[in-house]
Amino acid sequence: RDKTRVVTYRAPHNSAVQIYDYKEKKSRVIFGPELVALEPDEQFSVLSLSGDKPKRPHVIKAIALLLGPDFMTDIVTVETSDHARLQLKLSYNWHFEVRQNTDPTYLFTVPDFVGDACKAIAARVRGAVAAVAFDAFHKSSARIIRSAVFGLDEQNKVQNRFLFTSNGLLITNIDIQSVEPVDQRTRDSLQKAVQLAIEITTKSQEAAARHEAERLEQEARGRLQRQRIEDESKAEQARKDLLQLQANSAVVEVTGQATAEARARCDAAEIEAKAAVKQSELRAQATKIRAEAELEQTKRRQEAEVTHKKQLMDIELKQARELAEIEARKFAETVDAIGADTITAMARAGPEMQAKLLQGLGLKGFMITDGHSPVNLFQTAQGLVQLPSIQ
């Protein structure tokens, strides 16, 4: 090589390249895609990986470690508990888990991760298969192998990952591509088992088909019988409805006339009651009108009597007032005719003389005041005059 040129390597995508400085005894890891250039004292760490089927060491030489996801295939020879030797062809899906904030040199801690992983998985599979018989393994080989590699969780379900903590290699799936016997005796037994299983499956399918046909026939017969019963039930129901309608019609026919007569009598009684109520209302209205007329007539007659009496009283009062005025004038004229001296002498004379004078004057009595005490002449005149009585 040209020693004047820098040694470079173009790391592919999703890969890791380890470079070792043999002078400082340190390693560094470059992740692709990247162009790697070596320092004067550095060199690439060459990977020597297992290959072929079954896996053999030092088959693959590589500088870059591919991080996956990818798959690898291996052939494993196992033996069951009844000494049946089988050859399993298994394919594993894998990828590396890159840890953040961690020195990536852990990816290269296992020089041959392919051989190491295949050996670990093969050991688990051989151990699990050795614990079961050939028939049990033939029926559930996938679950036995997966549970042996991945393990079971708390719910007894097969998990889906198997992690190698040393270098971060993660197995995510196992594909069982083939299961072949190693010796001829086991192959014959397997062939017989397969033929027997095929016969059993065929017979079971025939029995299932026969049972299904019988079931369908029974269901059809049952549906027919049920339809016949339903039709008979509907016919009986229709007959019952007809009899019910006939009975109802007869009842209506029998009770129709009585109902009509009773309704007619009821209507007649209702009309009579309404007429009586109307007649009573009219009679009450006539009585009310008559009472109101009599009341009005009585009121007017009383008002006329009151007016008449009031007029009579006014006339009598006017007559009494005029008579009182006449008496007052007569008395005044009499007093003027007698004179003040005569009246004085009469007051001084004795009772007999007064009586005579009064008889001569035509007076029954007299009263003399000093002029300080008022005298109601109207009352006096009314007392002197005898008013006619009002009948």
mmCIF file of C-alpha atoms in Angstrom:
data_model
loop_
_atom_site.group_PDB
_atom_site.id
_atom_site.type_symbol
_atom_site.label_atom_id
_atom_site.label_comp_id
_atom_site.label_asym_id
_atom_site.label_seq_id
_atom_site.Cartn_x
_atom_site.Cartn_y
_atom_site.Cartn_z
ATOM 1 C CA ARG A 1 0.000 0.000 0.000
ATOM 2 C CA ASP A 2 0.970 3.627 -0.344
ATOM 3 C CA LYS A 3 2.230 4.640 3.080
ATOM 4 C CA THR A 4 1.794 8.292 2.217
ATOM 5 C CA ARG A 5 -1.979 7.986 1.988
ATOM 6 C CA VAL A 6 -4.382 7.924 4.948
ATOM 7 C CA VAL A 7 -6.180 4.640 5.514
ATOM 8 C CA THR A 8 -9.932 5.265 5.297
ATOM 9 C CA TYR A 9 -13.082 3.150 5.493
ATOM 10 C CA ARG A 10 -16.628 4.164 4.630
ATOM 11 C CA ALA A 11 -18.799 2.732 7.397
ATOM 12 C CA PRO A 12 -22.243 1.724 6.026
ATOM 13 C CA HIS A 13 -25.577 2.896 7.388
ATOM 14 C CA ASN A 14 -26.713 1.492 10.757
ATOM 15 C CA SER A 15 -23.341 -0.032 11.546
ATOM 16 C CA ALA A 16 -20.550 0.403 14.094
ATOM 17 C CA VAL A 17 -16.770 0.276 13.541
ATOM 18 C CA GLN A 18 -14.274 -0.195 16.377
ATOM 19 C CA ILE A 19 -10.843 1.433 16.049
ATOM 20 C CA TYR A 20 -8.051 0.454 18.446
ATOM 21 C CA ASP A 21 -5.096 2.691 19.310
ATOM 22 C CA TYR A 22 -2.351 0.192 20.190
ATOM 23 C CA LYS A 23 -0.061 2.959 21.445
ATOM 24 C CA GLU A 24 -2.504 4.428 23.985
ATOM 25 C CA LYS A 25 -4.330 1.105 24.348
ATOM 26 C CA LYS A 26 -7.744 2.725 23.863
ATOM 27 C CA SER A 27 -10.668 1.934 21.604
ATOM 28 C CA ARG A 28 -13.231 4.199 19.980
ATOM 29 C CA VAL A 29 -16.431 3.326 18.105
ATOM 30 C CA ILE A 30 -17.698 5.118 15.001
ATOM 31 C CA PHE A 31 -21.351 4.751 13.921
ATOM 32 C CA GLY A 32 -22.192 4.815 10.220
ATOM 33 C CA PRO A 33 -22.799 6.255 7.811
ATOM 34 C CA GLU A 34 -19.401 7.822 8.319
ATOM 35 C CA LEU A 35 -16.016 8.043 6.599
ATOM 36 C CA VAL A 36 -13.455 6.629 9.051
ATOM 37 C CA ALA A 37 -9.832 7.797 8.842
ATOM 38 C CA LEU A 38 -7.151 6.024 10.890
ATOM 39 C CA GLU A 39 -4.612 7.838 12.981
ATOM 40 C CA PRO A 40 -0.955 6.790 12.719
ATOM 41 C CA ASP A 41 -1.164 4.436 15.703
ATOM 42 C CA GLU A 42 -4.703 3.100 15.064
ATOM 43 C CA GLN A 43 -6.053 0.023 13.356
ATOM 44 C CA PHE A 44 -9.471 -1.522 12.711
ATOM 45 C CA SER A 45 -10.806 -4.264 14.954
ATOM 46 C CA VAL A 46 -11.635 -7.055 12.527
ATOM 47 C CA LEU A 47 -14.670 -9.218 13.461
ATOM 48 C CA SER A 48 -14.480 -12.964 12.982
ATOM 49 C CA LEU A 49 -18.067 -14.270 12.976
ATOM 50 C CA SER A 50 -19.606 -17.712 12.659
ATOM 51 C CA GLY A 51 -21.432 -18.634 9.476
ATOM 52 C CA ASP A 52 -22.907 -21.394 7.346
ATOM 53 C CA LYS A 53 -25.659 -23.861 8.432
ATOM 54 C CA PRO A 54 -25.076 -25.220 10.952
ATOM 55 C CA LYS A 55 -22.907 -22.438 12.302
ATOM 56 C CA ARG A 56 -19.132 -22.771 12.058
ATOM 57 C CA PRO A 57 -16.671 -20.315 13.617
ATOM 58 C CA HIS A 58 -14.428 -17.904 11.674
ATOM 59 C CA VAL A 59 -16.439 -18.054 8.478
ATOM 60 C CA ILE A 60 -17.207 -14.318 8.123
ATOM 61 C CA LYS A 61 -14.598 -11.558 8.371
ATOM 62 C CA ALA A 62 -15.937 -8.033 8.758
ATOM 63 C CA ILE A 63 -14.799 -4.606 9.867
ATOM 64 C CA ALA A 64 -18.276 -3.090 10.403
ATOM 65 C CA LEU A 65 -20.700 -4.517 12.917
ATOM 66 C CA LEU A 66 -24.250 -4.274 11.459
ATOM 67 C CA LEU A 67 -26.745 -3.263 14.135
ATOM 68 C CA GLY A 68 -29.788 -4.834 12.473
ATOM 69 C CA PRO A 69 -32.594 -5.651 12.413
ATOM 70 C CA ASP A 70 -31.559 -8.788 10.560
ATOM 71 C CA PHE A 71 -31.938 -12.557 10.867
ATOM 72 C CA MET A 72 -29.625 -15.563 11.099
ATOM 73 C CA THR A 73 -30.371 -19.250 10.487
ATOM 74 C CA ASP A 74 -28.974 -22.269 12.300
ATOM 75 C CA ILE A 75 -29.523 -26.031 12.293
ATOM 76 C CA VAL A 76 -29.855 -27.685 15.710
ATOM 77 C CA THR A 77 -29.957 -31.402 16.435
ATOM 78 C CA VAL A 78 -32.130 -32.312 19.430
ATOM 79 C CA GLU A 79 -33.261 -35.521 21.098
ATOM 80 C CA THR A 80 -36.603 -36.045 22.815
ATOM 81 C CA SER A 81 -37.215 -37.897 26.045
ATOM 82 C CA ASP A 82 -38.085 -41.083 24.098
ATOM 83 C CA HIS A 83 -34.724 -40.841 22.218
ATOM 84 C CA ALA A 84 -36.063 -39.507 18.938
ATOM 85 C CA ARG A 85 -33.336 -37.466 17.237
ATOM 86 C CA LEU A 86 -34.609 -34.456 15.268
ATOM 87 C CA GLN A 87 -32.917 -31.812 13.150
ATOM 88 C CA LEU A 88 -34.424 -28.331 13.588
ATOM 89 C CA LYS A 89 -33.862 -25.493 11.179
ATOM 90 C CA LEU A 90 -34.381 -22.258 13.130
ATOM 91 C CA SER A 91 -34.228 -18.627 12.043
ATOM 92 C CA TYR A 92 -33.735 -15.811 14.564
ATOM 93 C CA ASN A 93 -34.696 -12.137 14.146
ATOM 94 C CA TRP A 94 -32.230 -9.908 15.974
ATOM 95 C CA HIS A 95 -30.929 -6.365 16.392
ATOM 96 C CA PHE A 96 -28.627 -4.503 18.762
ATOM 97 C CA GLU A 97 -30.009 -2.160 21.433
ATOM 98 C CA VAL A 98 -27.848 0.987 21.457
ATOM 99 C CA ARG A 99 -27.756 2.431 24.959
ATOM 100 C CA GLN A 100 -27.773 6.191 25.262
ATOM 101 C CA ASN A 101 -25.112 7.957 27.331
ATOM 102 C CA THR A 102 -23.042 4.738 27.521
ATOM 103 C CA ASP A 103 -19.633 3.841 26.121
ATOM 104 C CA PRO A 104 -20.521 1.952 22.874
ATOM 105 C CA THR A 105 -17.504 -0.371 23.142
ATOM 106 C CA TYR A 106 -19.827 -2.870 24.898
ATOM 107 C CA LEU A 107 -21.103 -3.794 21.383
ATOM 108 C CA PHE A 108 -17.721 -5.468 20.704
ATOM 109 C CA THR A 109 -17.308 -7.278 24.041
ATOM 110 C CA VAL A 110 -18.354 -10.564 22.391
ATOM 111 C CA PRO A 111 -16.002 -11.282 19.462
ATOM 112 C CA ASP A 112 -18.385 -13.720 17.733
ATOM 113 C CA PHE A 113 -21.907 -12.653 18.699
ATOM 114 C CA VAL A 114 -23.447 -14.918 16.007
ATOM 115 C CA GLY A 115 -21.854 -18.097 17.303
ATOM 116 C CA ASP A 116 -22.421 -17.129 20.922
ATOM 117 C CA ALA A 117 -26.146 -16.387 20.365
ATOM 118 C CA CYS A 118 -26.735 -19.556 18.307
ATOM 119 C CA LYS A 119 -25.004 -21.707 20.947
ATOM 120 C CA ALA A 120 -27.033 -20.142 23.787
ATOM 121 C CA ILE A 121 -30.349 -20.574 21.950
ATOM 122 C CA ALA A 122 -29.472 -24.124 20.843
ATOM 123 C CA ALA A 123 -28.651 -25.081 24.428
ATOM 124 C CA ARG A 124 -32.037 -23.825 25.634
ATOM 125 C CA VAL A 125 -33.891 -25.607 22.833
ATOM 126 C CA ARG A 126 -32.056 -28.917 23.426
ATOM 127 C CA GLY A 127 -32.848 -28.731 27.143
ATOM 128 C CA ALA A 128 -36.553 -28.041 26.552
ATOM 129 C CA VAL A 129 -36.959 -30.747 23.879
ATOM 130 C CA ALA A 130 -35.170 -33.344 25.999
ATOM 131 C CA ALA A 131 -37.888 -33.003 28.650
ATOM 132 C CA VAL A 132 -40.835 -33.916 26.356
ATOM 133 C CA ALA A 133 -41.795 -36.928 24.262
ATOM 134 C CA PHE A 134 -41.788 -36.979 20.476
ATOM 135 C CA ASP A 135 -45.605 -36.887 20.155
ATOM 136 C CA ALA A 136 -45.893 -33.907 22.540
ATOM 137 C CA PHE A 137 -43.128 -32.056 20.706
ATOM 138 C CA HIS A 138 -44.677 -32.851 17.329
ATOM 139 C CA LYS A 139 -48.050 -31.353 18.444
ATOM 140 C CA SER A 140 -46.720 -28.145 20.053
ATOM 141 C CA SER A 141 -43.156 -27.654 18.861
ATOM 142 C CA ALA A 142 -43.503 -23.913 18.332
ATOM 143 C CA ARG A 143 -44.675 -23.199 21.891
ATOM 144 C CA ILE A 144 -42.018 -25.484 23.418
ATOM 145 C CA ILE A 145 -39.187 -23.782 21.505
ATOM 146 C CA ARG A 146 -40.480 -20.217 22.050
ATOM 147 C CA SER A 147 -41.118 -20.757 25.754
ATOM 148 C CA ALA A 148 -37.627 -22.294 26.112
ATOM 149 C CA VAL A 149 -35.939 -19.282 24.493
ATOM 150 C CA PHE A 150 -38.127 -16.350 25.575
ATOM 151 C CA GLY A 151 -39.560 -17.699 28.836
ATOM 152 C CA LEU A 152 -43.054 -17.258 30.355
ATOM 153 C CA ASP A 153 -44.558 -14.273 32.195
ATOM 154 C CA GLU A 154 -46.815 -14.210 35.270
ATOM 155 C CA GLN A 155 -49.903 -15.079 33.169
ATOM 156 C CA ASN A 156 -48.104 -18.145 31.712
ATOM 157 C CA LYS A 157 -47.830 -16.451 28.322
ATOM 158 C CA VAL A 158 -44.763 -16.674 26.068
ATOM 159 C CA GLN A 159 -42.691 -13.486 26.076
ATOM 160 C CA ASN A 160 -41.357 -11.881 22.882
ATOM 161 C CA ARG A 161 -37.709 -10.935 23.630
ATOM 162 C CA PHE A 162 -34.430 -12.517 24.656
ATOM 163 C CA LEU A 163 -31.690 -10.025 25.524
ATOM 164 C CA PHE A 164 -27.937 -10.685 25.790
ATOM 165 C CA THR A 165 -26.981 -8.059 28.352
ATOM 166 C CA SER A 166 -23.245 -8.337 27.661
ATOM 167 C CA ASN A 167 -23.356 -6.819 24.172
ATOM 168 C CA GLY A 168 -27.003 -5.644 23.844
ATOM 169 C CA LEU A 169 -28.025 -8.283 21.274
ATOM 170 C CA LEU A 170 -31.842 -8.710 21.307
ATOM 171 C CA ILE A 171 -33.628 -11.746 19.822
ATOM 172 C CA THR A 172 -37.227 -10.757 18.932
ATOM 173 C CA ASN A 173 -38.605 -13.791 17.093
ATOM 174 C CA ILE A 174 -37.894 -17.441 16.246
ATOM 175 C CA ASP A 175 -39.073 -18.999 13.011
ATOM 176 C CA ILE A 176 -39.174 -22.828 12.930
ATOM 177 C CA GLN A 177 -38.520 -23.521 9.270
ATOM 178 C CA SER A 178 -38.362 -27.324 9.394
ATOM 179 C CA VAL A 179 -38.334 -30.331 11.708
ATOM 180 C CA GLU A 180 -36.752 -33.464 10.228
ATOM 181 C CA PRO A 181 -35.862 -36.777 11.895
ATOM 182 C CA VAL A 182 -32.225 -37.792 11.871
ATOM 183 C CA ASP A 183 -32.565 -41.611 11.697
ATOM 184 C CA GLN A 184 -34.814 -43.637 9.397
ATOM 185 C CA ARG A 185 -36.787 -45.211 12.231
ATOM 186 C CA THR A 186 -37.813 -41.834 13.562
ATOM 187 C CA ARG A 187 -38.634 -40.662 10.042
ATOM 188 C CA ASP A 188 -40.905 -43.683 9.533
ATOM 189 C CA SER A 189 -42.562 -43.080 12.878
ATOM 190 C CA LEU A 190 -43.097 -39.447 11.968
ATOM 191 C CA GLN A 191 -44.554 -40.408 8.596
ATOM 192 C CA LYS A 192 -46.905 -42.884 10.264
ATOM 193 C CA ALA A 193 -47.866 -40.269 12.818
ATOM 194 C CA VAL A 194 -48.528 -37.771 10.053
ATOM 195 C CA GLN A 195 -50.629 -40.287 8.107
ATOM 196 C CA LEU A 196 -52.493 -41.211 11.259
ATOM 197 C CA ALA A 197 -53.086 -37.560 12.015
ATOM 198 C CA ILE A 198 -54.318 -37.027 8.458
ATOM 199 C CA GLU A 199 -56.671 -40.008 8.771
ATOM 200 C CA ILE A 200 -57.892 -38.804 12.137
ATOM 201 C CA THR A 201 -58.411 -35.325 10.749
ATOM 202 C CA THR A 202 -60.232 -36.694 7.707
ATOM 203 C CA LYS A 203 -62.455 -38.923 9.812
ATOM 204 C CA SER A 204 -63.119 -36.129 12.248
ATOM 205 C CA GLN A 205 -64.035 -33.831 9.375
ATOM 206 C CA GLU A 206 -66.324 -36.503 7.925
ATOM 207 C CA ALA A 207 -67.916 -37.041 11.321
ATOM 208 C CA ALA A 208 -68.261 -33.305 11.780
ATOM 209 C CA ALA A 209 -69.833 -32.981 8.329
ATOM 210 C CA ARG A 210 -72.187 -35.890 9.043
ATOM 211 C CA HIS A 211 -73.109 -34.427 12.421
ATOM 212 C CA GLU A 212 -73.615 -31.017 10.822
ATOM 213 C CA ALA A 213 -75.893 -32.549 8.171
ATOM 214 C CA GLU A 214 -77.868 -34.399 10.832
ATOM 215 C CA ARG A 215 -78.066 -31.248 12.903
ATOM 216 C CA LEU A 216 -79.310 -29.245 9.923
ATOM 217 C CA GLU A 217 -81.862 -31.950 9.146
ATOM 218 C CA GLN A 218 -83.030 -31.982 12.759
ATOM 219 C CA GLU A 219 -83.230 -28.194 12.755
ATOM 220 C CA ALA A 220 -85.233 -28.229 9.509
ATOM 221 C CA ARG A 221 -87.548 -30.921 10.896
ATOM 222 C CA GLY A 222 -87.884 -28.933 14.116
ATOM 223 C CA ARG A 223 -88.635 -25.720 12.217
ATOM 224 C CA LEU A 224 -91.256 -27.562 10.145
ATOM 225 C CA GLN A 225 -92.862 -29.034 13.251
ATOM 226 C CA ARG A 226 -92.775 -25.699 14.987
ATOM 227 C CA GLN A 227 -94.292 -24.018 11.904
ATOM 228 C CA ARG A 228 -97.065 -26.626 11.855
ATOM 229 C CA ILE A 229 -97.752 -26.028 15.548
ATOM 230 C CA GLU A 230 -97.727 -22.285 15.031
ATOM 231 C CA ASP A 231 -100.147 -22.593 12.096
ATOM 232 C CA GLU A 232 -102.489 -24.761 14.161
ATOM 233 C CA SER A 233 -102.238 -22.280 17.013
ATOM 234 C CA LYS A 234 -103.049 -19.414 14.681
ATOM 235 C CA ALA A 235 -106.018 -21.375 13.242
ATOM 236 C CA GLU A 236 -107.328 -22.061 16.741
ATOM 237 C CA GLN A 237 -106.850 -18.414 17.616
ATOM 238 C CA ALA A 238 -108.752 -17.370 14.491
ATOM 239 C CA ARG A 239 -111.541 -19.816 15.356
ATOM 240 C CA LYS A 240 -111.622 -18.449 18.888
ATOM 241 C CA ASP A 241 -111.798 -14.900 17.576
ATOM 242 C CA LEU A 242 -114.666 -15.899 15.248
ATOM 243 C CA LEU A 243 -116.631 -17.460 18.106
ATOM 244 C CA GLN A 244 -115.954 -14.414 20.229
ATOM 245 C CA LEU A 245 -117.210 -12.133 17.466
ATOM 246 C CA GLN A 246 -120.329 -14.277 17.010
ATOM 247 C CA ALA A 247 -120.978 -14.160 20.749
ATOM 248 C CA ASN A 248 -120.469 -10.427 20.809
ATOM 249 C CA SER A 249 -122.797 -10.021 17.838
ATOM 250 C CA ALA A 250 -125.490 -12.086 19.558
ATOM 251 C CA VAL A 251 -125.090 -10.078 22.756
ATOM 252 C CA VAL A 252 -125.348 -6.866 20.771
ATOM 253 C CA GLU A 253 -128.413 -8.138 18.950
ATOM 254 C CA VAL A 254 -130.087 -9.196 22.203
ATOM 255 C CA THR A 255 -129.199 -6.122 24.180
ATOM 256 C CA GLY A 256 -129.593 -3.645 21.292
ATOM 257 C CA GLN A 257 -133.373 -3.212 21.615
ATOM 258 C CA ALA A 258 -133.273 -2.990 25.388
ATOM 259 C CA THR A 259 -130.437 -0.521 25.149
ATOM 260 C CA ALA A 260 -132.343 1.551 22.586
ATOM 261 C CA GLU A 261 -135.520 1.543 24.724
ATOM 262 C CA ALA A 262 -133.598 2.411 27.838
ATOM 263 C CA ARG A 263 -131.791 5.160 25.961
ATOM 264 C CA ALA A 264 -135.132 6.454 24.614
ATOM 265 C CA ARG A 265 -136.637 6.458 28.091
ATOM 266 C CA CYS A 266 -133.553 8.157 29.408
ATOM 267 C CA ASP A 267 -133.715 10.777 26.660
ATOM 268 C CA ALA A 268 -137.457 11.329 27.313
ATOM 269 C CA ALA A 269 -136.846 11.684 31.037
ATOM 270 C CA GLU A 270 -133.992 14.045 30.303
ATOM 271 C CA ILE A 271 -136.195 16.133 27.981
ATOM 272 C CA GLU A 272 -138.989 16.209 30.602
ATOM 273 C CA ALA A 273 -136.533 17.191 33.291
ATOM 274 C CA LYS A 274 -135.121 19.932 31.071
ATOM 275 C CA ALA A 275 -138.684 21.146 30.272
ATOM 276 C CA ALA A 276 -139.575 21.145 33.967
ATOM 277 C CA VAL A 277 -136.397 23.022 34.746
ATOM 278 C CA LYS A 278 -137.159 25.515 31.961
ATOM 279 C CA GLN A 279 -140.766 25.891 33.152
ATOM 280 C CA SER A 280 -139.567 26.429 36.697
ATOM 281 C CA GLU A 281 -137.098 29.020 35.462
ATOM 282 C CA LEU A 282 -139.840 30.811 33.495
ATOM 283 C CA ARG A 283 -142.227 30.630 36.461
ATOM 284 C CA ALA A 284 -139.517 31.997 38.744
ATOM 285 C CA GLN A 285 -138.797 34.710 36.216
ATOM 286 C CA ALA A 286 -142.548 35.592 36.019
ATOM 287 C CA THR A 287 -142.777 35.617 39.819
ATOM 288 C CA LYS A 288 -139.757 37.844 39.953
ATOM 289 C CA ILE A 289 -141.215 40.219 37.372
ATOM 290 C CA ARG A 290 -144.566 40.276 39.245
ATOM 291 C CA ALA A 291 -142.836 40.893 42.571
ATOM 292 C CA GLU A 292 -140.723 43.639 41.051
ATOM 293 C CA ALA A 293 -143.841 45.258 39.528
ATOM 294 C CA GLU A 294 -145.726 45.064 42.848
ATOM 295 C CA LEU A 295 -142.694 46.438 44.643
ATOM 296 C CA GLU A 296 -142.447 49.270 42.143
ATOM 297 C CA GLN A 297 -146.162 49.955 42.447
ATOM 298 C CA THR A 298 -145.996 49.929 46.255
ATOM 299 C CA LYS A 299 -142.933 52.163 46.144
ATOM 300 C CA ARG A 300 -144.685 54.659 43.877
ATOM 301 C CA ARG A 301 -147.873 54.559 45.967
ATOM 302 C CA GLN A 302 -145.872 55.178 49.152
ATOM 303 C CA GLU A 303 -143.953 57.967 47.461
ATOM 304 C CA ALA A 304 -147.302 59.516 46.358
ATOM 305 C CA GLU A 305 -148.724 59.182 49.896
ATOM 306 C CA VAL A 306 -145.590 60.718 51.372
ATOM 307 C CA THR A 307 -145.781 63.563 48.872
ATOM 308 C CA HIS A 308 -149.499 64.026 49.609
ATOM 309 C CA LYS A 309 -148.966 64.020 53.365
ATOM 310 C CA LYS A 310 -146.056 66.390 52.992
ATOM 311 C CA GLN A 311 -148.211 68.752 50.960
ATOM 312 C CA LEU A 312 -151.049 68.473 53.562
ATOM 313 C CA MET A 313 -148.624 69.204 56.338
ATOM 314 C CA ASP A 314 -147.239 72.171 54.415
ATOM 315 C CA ILE A 315 -150.792 73.474 53.926
ATOM 316 C CA GLU A 316 -151.665 72.909 57.586
ATOM 317 C CA LEU A 317 -148.408 74.550 58.669
ATOM 318 C CA LYS A 318 -149.133 77.506 56.419
ATOM 319 C CA GLN A 319 -152.688 77.717 57.789
ATOM 320 C CA ALA A 320 -151.450 77.527 61.389
ATOM 321 C CA ARG A 321 -148.841 80.173 60.664
ATOM 322 C CA GLU A 322 -151.500 82.468 59.154
ATOM 323 C CA LEU A 323 -153.902 81.841 62.097
ATOM 324 C CA ALA A 324 -151.074 82.634 64.527
ATOM 325 C CA GLU A 325 -150.357 85.860 62.683
ATOM 326 C CA ILE A 326 -154.078 86.735 62.754
ATOM 327 C CA GLU A 327 -154.272 86.035 66.494
ATOM 328 C CA ALA A 328 -151.167 88.071 67.087
ATOM 329 C CA ARG A 329 -152.554 90.999 65.158
ATOM 330 C CA LYS A 330 -155.905 90.585 66.915
ATOM 331 C CA PHE A 331 -154.178 90.547 70.286
ATOM 332 C CA ALA A 332 -152.106 93.533 69.406
ATOM 333 C CA GLU A 333 -155.180 95.446 68.228
ATOM 334 C CA THR A 334 -157.033 94.474 71.400
ATOM 335 C CA VAL A 335 -154.163 95.652 73.553
ATOM 336 C CA ASP A 336 -154.013 98.879 71.610
ATOM 337 C CA ALA A 337 -157.791 99.283 71.992
ATOM 338 C CA ILE A 338 -157.754 98.735 75.753
ATOM 339 C CA GLY A 339 -154.799 100.926 76.354
ATOM 340 C CA ALA A 340 -151.884 100.738 78.670
ATOM 341 C CA ASP A 341 -153.676 102.419 81.566
ATOM 342 C CA THR A 342 -156.546 100.002 81.457
ATOM 343 C CA ILE A 343 -154.221 97.093 81.463
ATOM 344 C CA THR A 344 -152.356 98.569 84.443
ATOM 345 C CA ALA A 345 -155.602 99.030 86.352
ATOM 346 C CA MET A 346 -156.567 95.520 85.511
ATOM 347 C CA ALA A 347 -153.318 94.292 86.887
ATOM 348 C CA ARG A 348 -153.840 96.141 90.111
ATOM 349 C CA ALA A 349 -157.474 95.095 90.530
ATOM 350 C CA GLY A 350 -158.458 91.994 92.316
ATOM 351 C CA PRO A 351 -159.086 88.627 90.808
ATOM 352 C CA GLU A 352 -162.820 89.129 90.526
ATOM 353 C CA MET A 353 -162.398 92.392 88.757
ATOM 354 C CA GLN A 354 -159.916 90.791 86.442
ATOM 355 C CA ALA A 355 -162.310 88.011 85.681
ATOM 356 C CA LYS A 356 -165.037 90.432 84.837
ATOM 357 C CA LEU A 357 -162.813 92.514 82.729
ATOM 358 C CA LEU A 358 -161.658 89.495 80.894
ATOM 359 C CA GLN A 359 -165.217 88.396 80.371
ATOM 360 C CA GLY A 360 -166.054 91.845 79.135
ATOM 361 C CA LEU A 361 -163.132 91.752 76.810
ATOM 362 C CA GLY A 362 -163.867 88.250 75.800
ATOM 363 C CA LEU A 363 -160.473 87.019 77.150
ATOM 364 C CA LYS A 364 -159.877 83.986 79.254
ATOM 365 C CA GLY A 365 -156.475 85.117 80.584
ATOM 366 C CA PHE A 366 -153.559 87.449 80.033
ATOM 367 C CA MET A 367 -149.915 87.744 80.891
ATOM 368 C CA ILE A 368 -147.908 90.838 81.724
ATOM 369 C CA THR A 369 -144.079 90.891 81.440
ATOM 370 C CA ASP A 370 -141.533 93.512 82.192
ATOM 371 C CA GLY A 371 -139.978 93.397 78.763
ATOM 372 C CA HIS A 372 -136.768 91.651 79.865
ATOM 373 C CA SER A 373 -137.972 88.069 79.625
ATOM 374 C CA PRO A 374 -138.724 87.138 75.980
ATOM 375 C CA VAL A 375 -142.097 85.591 75.245
ATOM 376 C CA ASN A 376 -142.615 83.210 72.331
ATOM 377 C CA LEU A 377 -145.855 84.534 70.962
ATOM 378 C CA PHE A 378 -145.839 81.951 68.155
ATOM 379 C CA GLN A 379 -145.963 79.155 70.688
ATOM 380 C CA THR A 380 -148.500 81.035 72.760
ATOM 381 C CA ALA A 381 -150.717 81.591 69.762
ATOM 382 C CA GLN A 382 -150.432 77.963 68.784
ATOM 383 C CA GLY A 383 -151.479 76.964 72.303
ATOM 384 C CA LEU A 384 -154.399 79.366 72.261
ATOM 385 C CA VAL A 385 -155.647 78.208 68.869
ATOM 386 C CA GLN A 386 -157.129 74.699 68.789
ATOM 387 C CA LEU A 387 -155.689 73.037 65.594
ATOM 388 C CA PRO A 388 -157.869 70.553 63.820
ATOM 389 C CA SER A 389 -156.747 66.947 64.161
ATOM 390 C CA ILE A 390 -155.348 65.173 61.074
ATOM 391 C CA GLN A 391 -157.183 61.981 60.366
#
